[in-house]
PDB file of C-alpha atoms in Angstrom:
ATOM      1  CA  MET A   1    -103.125  -7.339-113.704  1.00 78.00           C
ATOM      2  CA  LYS A   2    -101.843  -7.996-117.167  1.00 88.00           C
ATOM      3  CA  TRP A   3    -104.131  -8.973-120.034  1.00 88.00           C
ATOM      4  CA  ILE A   4    -103.070 -12.602-119.910  1.00 92.00           C
ATOM      5  CA  ASP A   5    -104.133 -12.752-116.278  1.00 93.00           C
ATOM      6  CA  TRP A   6    -107.608 -11.520-117.263  1.00 88.00           C
ATOM      7  CA  VAL A   7    -107.767 -14.144-120.056  1.00 92.00           C
ATOM      8  CA  ILE A   8    -106.841 -16.956-117.643  1.00 95.00           C
ATOM      9  CA  VAL A   9    -109.371 -15.785-115.024  1.00 93.00           C
ATOM     10  CA  SER A  10    -112.154 -15.417-117.625  1.00 90.00           C
ATOM     11  CA  LEU A  11    -111.451 -18.926-118.975  1.00 94.00           C
ATOM     12  CA  LEU A  12    -111.473 -20.514-115.569  1.00 95.00           C
ATOM     13  CA  LEU A  13    -114.744 -18.751-114.762  1.00 90.00           C
ATOM     14  CA  LEU A  14    -116.254 -19.956-118.002  1.00 88.00           C
ATOM     15  CA  ILE A  15    -115.061 -23.509-117.479  1.00 92.00           C
ATOM     16  CA  GLY A  16    -116.595 -23.442-113.959  1.00 90.00           C
ATOM     17  CA  LEU A  17    -119.934 -22.206-115.172  1.00 86.00           C
ATOM     18  CA  VAL A  18    -120.068 -24.884-117.912  1.00 86.00           C
ATOM     19  CA  CYS A  19    -119.209 -27.613-115.358  1.00 90.00           C
ATOM     20  CA  LEU A  20    -121.901 -26.300-113.048  1.00 87.00           C
ATOM     21  CA  SER A  21    -124.421 -26.177-115.907  1.00 85.00           C
ATOM     22  CA  MET A  22    -123.400 -29.691-117.019  1.00 87.00           C
ATOM     23  CA  SER A  23    -124.043 -31.163-113.570  1.00 88.00           C
ATOM     24  CA  LEU A  24    -127.370 -29.341-113.342  1.00 85.00           C
ATOM     25  CA  THR A  25    -128.343 -30.724-116.748  1.00 86.00           C
ATOM     26  CA  LEU A  26    -127.437 -34.273-115.736  1.00 88.00           C
ATOM     27  CA  THR A  27    -129.419 -34.091-112.410  1.00 90.00           C
ATOM     28  CA  THR A  28    -132.508 -32.385-113.841  1.00 86.00           C
ATOM     29  CA  ASP A  29    -134.558 -32.643-117.081  1.00 84.00           C
ATOM     30  CA  GLU A  30    -133.541 -29.146-118.239  1.00 83.00           C
ATOM     31  CA  ASN A  31    -131.889 -28.234-121.476  1.00 88.00           C
ATOM     32  CA  PHE A  32    -128.081 -27.416-121.296  1.00 85.00           C
ATOM     33  CA  ILE A  33    -128.473 -23.918-122.724  1.00 87.00           C
ATOM     34  CA  ILE A  34    -131.388 -23.072-120.486  1.00 87.00           C
ATOM     35  CA  SER A  35    -129.534 -24.175-117.385  1.00 85.00           C
ATOM     36  CA  LEU A  36    -126.375 -22.305-118.506  1.00 84.00           C
ATOM     37  CA  LEU A  37    -128.504 -19.146-119.062  1.00 88.00           C
ATOM     38  CA  LYS A  38    -130.007 -19.499-115.582  1.00 88.00           C
ATOM     39  CA  ILE A  39    -126.714 -19.951-113.937  1.00 86.00           C
ATOM     40  CA  CYS A  40    -125.161 -16.972-115.809  1.00 86.00           C
ATOM     41  CA  LEU A  41    -128.101 -14.751-114.728  1.00 91.00           C
ATOM     42  CA  TRP A  42    -127.756 -15.906-111.098  1.00 90.00           C
ATOM     43  CA  VAL A  43    -124.051 -15.129-111.198  1.00 87.00           C
ATOM     44  CA  GLY A  44    -124.099 -12.126-113.503  1.00 89.00           C
ATOM     45  CA  ILE A  45    -126.786  -9.939-111.986  1.00 93.00           C
ATOM     46  CA  PRO A  46    -125.327  -9.891-108.441  1.00 92.00           C
ATOM     47  CA  SER A  47    -121.852  -9.422-109.879  1.00 90.00           C
ATOM     48  CA  LEU A  48    -122.934  -6.499-112.031  1.00 93.00           C
ATOM     49  CA  THR A  49    -124.784  -4.923-109.121  1.00 95.00           C
ATOM     50  CA  ILE A  50    -121.772  -5.194-106.794  1.00 93.00           C
ATOM     51  CA  GLY A  51    -119.451  -3.933-109.574  1.00 90.00           C
ATOM     52  CA  LEU A  52    -121.705  -0.853-110.175  1.00 94.00           C
ATOM     53  CA  ILE A  53    -121.886  -0.071-106.477  1.00 94.00           C
ATOM     54  CA  PHE A  54    -118.051  -0.444-106.262  1.00 90.00           C
ATOM     55  CA  LEU A  55    -117.582   1.981-109.137  1.00 91.00           C
ATOM     56  CA  LEU A  56    -119.982   4.516-107.629  1.00 92.00           C
ATOM     57  CA  PHE A  57    -118.180   4.493-104.306  1.00 90.00           C
ATOM     58  CA  LYS A  58    -114.820   4.682-106.092  1.00 86.00           C
ATOM     59  CA  LYS A  59    -116.026   7.586-108.221  1.00 86.00           C
ATOM     60  CA  ARG A  60    -117.183   9.547-105.205  1.00 85.00           C
ATOM     61  CA  LYS A  61    -113.790   9.395-103.405  1.00 74.00           C
TER      62      LYS A  61
END
Protein backbone atom coordinates (compact mmCIF):
# COMPACT_ATOMS: atom_id res chain seq x y z
CA MET A 1 0.00 0.00 0.00
CA LYS A 2 1.16 3.50 -0.75
CA TRP A 3 1.38 6.19 1.93
CA ILE A 4 -1.76 7.92 0.68
CA ASP A 5 -3.69 4.68 1.20
CA TRP A 6 -2.50 4.55 4.81
CA VAL A 7 -3.52 8.19 5.32
CA ILE A 8 -7.02 7.53 3.94
CA VAL A 9 -7.46 4.40 6.07
CA SER A 10 -6.24 6.22 9.19
CA LEU A 11 -8.62 9.12 8.58
CA LEU A 12 -11.57 6.78 8.07
CA LEU A 13 -10.75 4.94 11.30
CA LEU A 14 -10.43 8.21 13.19
CA ILE A 15 -13.72 9.51 11.81
CA GLY A 16 -15.43 6.25 12.76
CA LEU A 17 -14.10 6.38 16.32
CA VAL A 18 -15.18 9.99 16.72
CA CYS A 19 -18.69 9.17 15.44
CA LEU A 20 -18.90 6.21 17.81
CA SER A 21 -17.76 8.37 20.71
CA MET A 22 -20.22 11.12 19.76
CA SER A 23 -23.14 8.70 19.82
CA LEU A 24 -21.97 7.28 23.16
CA THR A 25 -21.74 10.79 24.58
CA LEU A 26 -25.26 11.66 23.41
CA THR A 27 -26.81 8.50 24.88
CA THR A 28 -24.97 8.58 28.23
CA ASP A 29 -23.86 11.26 30.65
CA GLU A 30 -20.15 10.76 30.01
CA ASN A 31 -17.69 13.35 28.82
CA PHE A 32 -16.70 13.20 25.12
CA ILE A 33 -12.98 12.82 25.83
CA ILE A 34 -13.55 10.08 28.41
CA SER A 35 -15.79 8.09 26.07
CA LEU A 36 -13.30 8.55 23.20
CA LEU A 37 -10.48 7.30 25.45
CA LYS A 38 -12.53 4.26 26.49
CA ILE A 39 -13.37 3.40 22.88
CA CYS A 40 -9.75 3.85 21.78
CA LEU A 41 -8.59 1.54 24.58
CA TRP A 42 -11.20 -1.10 23.69
CA VAL A 43 -10.12 -0.94 20.05
CA GLY A 44 -6.40 -0.32 20.56
CA ILE A 45 -5.47 -3.01 23.07
CA PRO A 46 -6.88 -5.97 21.08
CA SER A 47 -5.47 -4.52 17.84
CA LEU A 48 -2.04 -4.12 19.39
CA THR A 49 -2.16 -7.65 20.82
CA ILE A 50 -3.19 -9.18 17.49
CA GLY A 51 -0.53 -7.13 15.70
CA LEU A 52 2.20 -8.29 18.07
CA ILE A 53 1.14 -11.93 17.72
CA PHE A 54 1.13 -11.54 13.94
CA LEU A 55 4.63 -10.04 13.97
CA LEU A 56 5.93 -12.82 16.22
CA PHE A 57 4.58 -15.51 13.89
CA LYS A 58 5.88 -13.67 10.84
CA LYS A 59 9.34 -13.31 12.40
CA ARG A 60 9.55 -17.04 13.22
CA LYS A 61 8.95 -18.11 9.62
